[in-house]
Coordinates of C-alpha atoms in Angstrom, one line a residue:
X118 CA 47.5 30.2 -82.4
X119 CA 47.5 32.3 -79.3
X120 CA 46.7 36.1 -79.4
X121 CA 50.4 37.2 -78.8
X122 CA 51.6 35.0 -81.5
X123 CA 48.9 36.5 -83.9
X124 CA 49.9 39.9 -83.0
X125 CA 53.4 39.0 -83.9
X126 CA 52.2 38.0 -87.5
X127 CA 50.0 41.1 -87.7
X128 CA 53.1 43.3 -87.0
X129 CA 55.2 41.4 -89.6
X130 CA 52.4 42.0 -92.0
X131 CA 52.3 45.7 -91.2
X132 CA 56.0 45.9 -91.8
X133 CA 55.9 44.0 -94.9
X134 CA 53.1 46.4 -96.2
X135 CA 55.2 49.3 -95.2
X136 CA 58.3 48.2 -97.1
X137 CA 56.3 47.1 -100.1
X138 CA 54.6 50.6 -100.4
X139 CA 57.0 52.9 -99.0
X140 CA 59.9 50.9 -100.4
X141 CA 59.1 52.5 -103.8
X142 CA 58.5 55.9 -102.5
X143 CA 62.1 55.6 -101.1
X144 CA 63.3 54.3 -104.4
X145 CA 61.7 57.1 -106.4
X146 CA 63.4 59.7 -104.0
X147 CA 66.6 58.2 -104.7
X148 CA 66.0 58.3 -108.5
X149 CA 65.4 61.9 -108.4
X150 CA 69.1 62.3 -108.5
X151 CA 70.2 59.2 -109.9
X152 CA 67.9 59.0 -113.0
X153 CA 66.4 62.5 -113.4
X154 CA 68.6 64.9 -115.5
X155 CA 66.6 68.3 -114.8
X156 CA 64.2 69.7 -112.4
X157 CA 61.2 69.1 -114.7
X158 CA 62.1 65.2 -114.7
X159 CA 62.4 65.5 -110.8
X160 CA 59.0 67.1 -110.6
X161 CA 57.4 64.2 -112.6
X162 CA 59.0 61.5 -110.4
X163 CA 57.8 63.3 -107.4
X164 CA 54.2 63.5 -108.8
X165 CA 54.2 59.8 -109.4
X166 CA 54.2 59.3 -105.8
X167 CA 52.4 62.4 -104.7
X168 CA 49.0 60.7 -104.0
X169 CA 50.5 57.9 -102.1
X170 CA 53.6 58.9 -100.0
X171 CA 51.9 60.1 -96.9
X172 CA 49.4 57.1 -96.6
X173 CA 52.4 54.7 -97.1
X174 CA 54.2 56.3 -94.3
X175 CA 51.3 55.4 -91.8
X176 CA 52.1 51.7 -92.3
X177 CA 55.4 52.5 -90.3
X178 CA 53.4 54.3 -87.6
X179 CA 50.9 51.6 -87.1
X180 CA 53.7 49.1 -86.9
X181 CA 55.2 51.1 -84.1
X182 CA 51.7 51.7 -82.4
X183 CA 51.1 47.9 -82.6
X184 CA 54.2 47.0 -81.1
X185 CA 53.5 49.6 -78.3
X186 CA 50.1 48.0 -77.6
X187 CA 50.6 44.5 -78.1
X188 CA 54.3 44.0 -76.9
X189 CA 55.0 46.9 -74.5
X190 CA 58.2 45.7 -73.3
X191 CA 59.5 45.1 -76.9
X192 CA 58.6 48.7 -77.5
X193 CA 60.3 49.9 -74.4
X194 CA 63.4 48.1 -75.2
X195 CA 63.8 48.9 -78.7
X196 CA 62.6 52.4 -78.8
X197 CA 64.9 53.5 -76.1
X198 CA 67.8 51.4 -77.2
X199 CA 67.6 52.5 -80.9
X200 CA 66.6 56.0 -79.9
X201 CA 69.0 57.9 -82.3
X202 CA 68.5 56.0 -85.5
X203 CA 64.9 55.9 -85.1
X204 CA 65.0 59.6 -84.3
X205 CA 67.0 60.1 -87.6
X206 CA 64.4 58.0 -89.5
X207 CA 61.6 60.4 -88.2
X208 CA 63.6 63.5 -89.0
X209 CA 64.0 62.1 -92.5
X210 CA 60.5 61.5 -93.1
X211 CA 59.5 65.0 -91.9
X212 CA 62.2 66.5 -94.0
X213 CA 60.9 64.5 -96.9
X214 CA 57.3 65.5 -96.5
X215 CA 58.1 69.0 -96.2
X216 CA 60.2 69.0 -99.2
X217 CA 57.2 67.5 -101.3
X218 CA 55.3 70.5 -100.3
X219 CA 58.1 73.4 -100.4
X220 CA 60.1 72.5 -103.4
X221 CA 57.5 74.4 -105.8
X222 CA 56.5 77.1 -103.4
X223 CA 59.1 79.5 -104.8
X224 CA 60.0 79.9 -108.7
X225 CA 63.7 79.9 -108.2
X226 CA 65.8 77.0 -109.3
X227 CA 68.2 77.3 -106.3
X228 CA 65.2 76.8 -103.8
X229 CA 64.0 73.9 -105.8
X230 CA 67.4 72.3 -106.0
X231 CA 67.9 72.5 -102.1
X232 CA 64.6 70.8 -101.6
X233 CA 65.4 68.1 -104.2
X234 CA 68.6 67.3 -102.3
X235 CA 66.5 66.9 -99.2
X236 CA 64.3 64.6 -100.8
X237 CA 67.1 62.4 -102.1
X238 CA 69.0 62.3 -98.7
X239 CA 65.7 61.7 -96.7
X240 CA 64.8 58.9 -99.2
X241 CA 68.3 57.3 -99.0
X242 CA 68.9 57.1 -95.1
X243 CA 65.6 55.8 -93.8
X244 CA 65.8 52.4 -95.7
X245 CA 69.5 52.2 -94.9
X246 CA 68.8 52.8 -91.0
X247 CA 65.8 50.6 -90.8
X248 CA 68.1 47.8 -92.6
X249 CA 70.7 48.4 -89.9
X250 CA 68.3 48.4 -87.2
X251 CA 66.4 45.1 -88.2
X252 CA 69.7 43.2 -89.1
X253 CA 71.3 44.2 -85.7
X254 CA 68.3 42.9 -84.1
X255 CA 68.7 39.5 -85.9
X256 CA 72.5 39.5 -84.9
X257 CA 71.7 40.3 -81.2
X258 CA 71.9 43.4 -78.9
X259 CA 73.3 43.7 -75.3
X260 CA 70.0 43.2 -73.5
X261 CA 70.3 42.7 -69.9
X262 CA 67.9 40.7 -67.5
X263 CA 65.9 43.8 -66.6
X264 CA 65.1 44.2 -70.6
X265 CA 67.3 47.3 -70.9
X266 CA 69.6 47.6 -73.8
X267 CA 73.0 49.3 -73.4
X268 CA 74.5 49.1 -76.8
X269 CA 78.1 50.6 -78.1
X270 CA 78.9 51.8 -81.4
X271 CA 80.0 48.6 -82.8
X272 CA 76.8 46.9 -81.6
X273 CA 74.9 49.2 -84.1
X274 CA 77.5 49.4 -86.7
X275 CA 79.3 46.5 -87.8
X276 CA 79.9 44.5 -91.1
X277 CA 76.5 42.5 -90.8
X278 CA 74.4 45.5 -90.0
X279 CA 76.0 47.8 -92.6
X280 CA 75.5 45.2 -95.3
X281 CA 71.9 44.8 -94.1
X282 CA 71.4 48.5 -94.5
X283 CA 73.1 48.6 -98.1
X284 CA 70.8 45.5 -98.9
X285 CA 67.4 47.1 -98.0
X286 CA 68.6 50.3 -99.7
X287 CA 69.3 48.6 -103.0
X288 CA 66.1 46.7 -102.8
X289 CA 63.9 49.7 -102.2
X290 CA 65.8 51.5 -105.1
X291 CA 65.1 48.7 -107.6
X292 CA 61.5 48.8 -106.4
X293 CA 61.3 52.5 -107.2
X294 CA 62.8 52.1 -110.5
X295 CA 60.1 49.5 -111.5
X296 CA 57.4 52.0 -110.2
X297 CA 58.9 54.8 -112.4
X298 CA 59.0 52.5 -115.5
X299 CA 55.3 51.7 -114.7
X300 CA 54.2 55.3 -113.9
X301 CA 56.1 57.6 -116.5
X302 CA 56.7 57.8 -120.1
X303 CA 59.5 58.4 -122.7
X304 CA 62.9 58.9 -121.4
X305 CA 62.4 58.5 -117.8
X306 CA 60.6 55.3 -118.3
X307 CA 63.5 54.0 -120.5
X308 CA 66.3 55.1 -118.4
X309 CA 64.6 53.7 -115.2
X310 CA 64.1 50.4 -117.0
X311 CA 67.7 50.2 -118.1
X312 CA 69.1 50.8 -114.8
X313 CA 66.5 48.4 -113.1
X314 CA 68.3 45.6 -115.1
X315 CA 71.7 46.7 -114.0
X316 CA 70.6 47.0 -110.4
X317 CA 69.0 43.7 -110.4
X318 CA 72.4 42.1 -111.3
X319 CA 74.0 43.9 -108.3
X320 CA 71.3 42.6 -105.9
X321 CA 72.0 39.1 -106.7
X322 CA 75.5 39.5 -105.6
X323 CA 74.4 41.8 -102.5
X324 CA 71.9 39.2 -101.4
X325 CA 74.4 36.3 -101.8
X326 CA 76.8 38.0 -99.5
X327 CA 73.8 38.9 -97.0
X328 CA 72.8 35.3 -96.7
X329 CA 76.3 34.2 -96.1
X330 CA 76.6 36.7 -93.5
X331 CA 73.6 35.7 -92.0
X332 CA 74.5 32.0 -92.0
X333 CA 77.6 32.6 -90.0
X334 CA 76.8 35.7 -87.8
X335 CA 73.3 34.9 -86.7
X336 CA 71.4 31.9 -85.6
X337 CA 68.2 32.3 -87.9
X338 CA 69.2 29.2 -90.0
X339 CA 69.8 27.2 -87.0
X340 CA 66.5 27.9 -85.5
X341 CA 64.4 28.0 -88.8
X342 CA 66.4 26.2 -91.3
X343 CA 63.6 25.0 -93.7
X344 CA 61.6 28.3 -93.7
X345 CA 64.6 30.6 -94.3
X346 CA 65.8 28.2 -97.0
X347 CA 62.5 28.4 -98.8
X348 CA 62.3 32.2 -98.3
X349 CA 65.9 32.6 -99.7
X350 CA 64.8 30.6 -102.7
X351 CA 61.6 32.7 -103.2
X352 CA 63.7 35.9 -102.9
X353 CA 66.1 34.7 -105.7
X354 CA 63.2 33.4 -107.9
X355 CA 61.3 36.9 -107.8
X356 CA 64.4 38.8 -108.5
X357 CA 65.0 36.7 -111.4
X358 CA 61.5 37.1 -112.6
X359 CA 61.9 40.8 -111.9
X360 CA 64.8 40.8 -114.6
X361 CA 62.8 38.8 -117.0
X362 CA 59.8 40.9 -117.0
X363 CA 62.0 43.9 -117.5
X364 CA 63.3 42.4 -120.5
X365 CA 59.8 41.7 -121.8
X366 CA 58.9 45.3 -121.0
X367 CA 56.0 44.1 -118.6
X368 CA 56.4 46.8 -116.1
X369 CA 53.4 46.0 -113.7
X370 CA 54.7 42.5 -113.2
X371 CA 58.3 43.7 -112.7
X372 CA 57.2 46.2 -110.1
X373 CA 55.0 43.2 -108.3
X374 CA 58.0 41.1 -108.2
X375 CA 60.4 43.6 -106.8
X376 CA 57.6 44.3 -104.1
X377 CA 57.6 40.6 -103.5
X378 CA 61.3 40.5 -103.2
X379 CA 60.9 43.3 -100.5
X380 CA 58.1 41.4 -98.6
X381 CA 60.0 38.0 -98.5
X382 CA 63.1 39.6 -97.4
X383 CA 61.1 41.4 -94.5
X384 CA 59.4 38.1 -93.8
X385 CA 62.6 36.3 -93.5
X386 CA 63.8 38.7 -90.9
X387 CA 60.4 38.1 -88.8
X388 CA 60.6 34.3 -89.3
X389 CA 64.3 34.2 -88.1
X390 CA 63.1 36.1 -85.0
X391 CA 60.1 34.2 -83.8
X392 CA 59.3 33.4 -81.0
X393 CA 61.8 36.1 -80.2
X394 CA 61.0 39.9 -80.7
X395 CA 64.7 40.9 -79.5
X396 CA 67.7 38.8 -79.1
X397 CA 70.1 39.3 -76.2
X398 CA 73.9 38.9 -77.1
X399 CA 74.6 38.6 -73.4
X400 CA 72.4 35.5 -72.6
X401 CA 69.6 33.7 -74.3
X402 CA 67.6 33.9 -71.1
X403 CA 67.3 37.6 -71.6
X404 CA 65.8 37.3 -75.1
X405 CA 62.4 39.2 -75.3
X406 CA 59.9 36.9 -76.7
X407 CA 56.2 37.1 -77.8
X408 CA 55.5 35.7 -74.5
X409 CA 57.3 37.6 -72.1
X410 CA 56.9 40.9 -73.8
X411 CA 53.3 40.8 -74.6
X412 CA 50.2 42.8 -73.2
X413 CA 47.5 41.0 -71.3
X414 CA 45.1 38.7 -72.9
X415 CA 42.1 41.3 -72.6
X416 CA 44.3 44.1 -74.1
X417 CA 45.1 41.6 -77.0
X418 CA 41.5 40.6 -77.6
X419 CA 40.1 44.3 -77.7
X420 CA 42.9 45.1 -80.2
X421 CA 42.1 42.0 -82.3
X422 CA 38.4 43.0 -82.5
X423 CA 39.4 46.7 -83.6
X424 CA 41.8 45.5 -86.1
X425 CA 39.5 43.1 -87.7
X426 CA 36.9 45.8 -87.8
X427 CA 38.8 48.7 -89.3
X428 CA 41.3 47.0 -91.6
X429 CA 39.0 46.2 -94.4
X430 CA 38.3 49.8 -94.7
X431 CA 41.9 50.9 -94.7
X432 CA 42.7 48.1 -97.1
X433 CA 39.6 49.2 -99.4
X434 CA 40.7 52.8 -99.5
X435 CA 44.2 52.0 -100.3
X436 CA 43.3 50.0 -103.2
X437 CA 40.8 52.6 -104.4
X438 CA 43.4 55.4 -104.3
X439 CA 45.8 53.4 -106.3
X440 CA 43.0 52.6 -108.7
X441 CA 42.1 56.3 -109.2
X442 CA 45.8 57.3 -109.7
X443 CA 46.5 54.5 -111.9
X444 CA 47.4 56.6 -115.0
X445 CA 51.1 57.4 -116.2
X446 CA 52.5 60.8 -115.3
X447 CA 54.0 62.9 -117.9
X448 CA 55.9 66.3 -118.1
X449 CA 52.9 67.8 -119.9
X450 CA 50.6 67.8 -116.9
X451 CA 50.3 67.5 -113.3
X452 CA 53.5 69.7 -112.5
X453 CA 52.1 70.6 -109.0
X454 CA 55.0 69.1 -106.7

């Protein structure tokens, strides 16, 4: 495997990690309005992700930084062409972080309610927008021979990209519900588990439509038929296991399965892209690939050395933080957020 191919895999792994970890953050944020019945319950939900959300967001920054360093042409085309949706994602993440800190600064129900709505909206929009972004990349965007993307409204917003955004949002919502059933007690735990079962049924239908749209509106099954079919089978399997473990009240396994569902979904996107990093809807000759969009060998070599050196410490710290804050959160303690 060449270094540019290796870095494509590493970037895919970073985004898989982002959606696995930040996915439940988004789902919990959505649940603050769809599951919680009062501000105390919303506080409990926010406290379940309090020790993790900021570290989980770093995975997105790492992915963007890795694209910038390893594939500068990919970075330039994507971040300029998707400027507005990426800016919206950034503003949502900022608003969400501010809300976590500000919602309990004033003992006033109106004040807290405003910031709780910000948490909900800024947890709903990022997975939807990122789903739109990645699925529109699969479908292809108007990229010219000079690697510039000049896209119109229908290139961003169409049946396929909207359905992709809905799919990613629902997957994150289910992941958050499973996290709540794992990290809370009593009524919140029960309501989250019951709703998770219902959402899982909806997801099967949504995924079936998404796979059908991908078959007819993209070339990913044409260029990677066997790997994509295997990943689709794995996705359906883990969501079936998610429902089964929910029935058996095995919250940890159910949470792991919904996380794997997100991981396999993101993997399917990157597998469908490879060796391309962005697909041109104008001419296949204008596709950006891991070969024509990559940095030089020396840069990739230095990046690889740094990554191999630093990554074990990052993973070790992440695992340790989840171990330290492994206990359930109740409404009788830790009401700090």
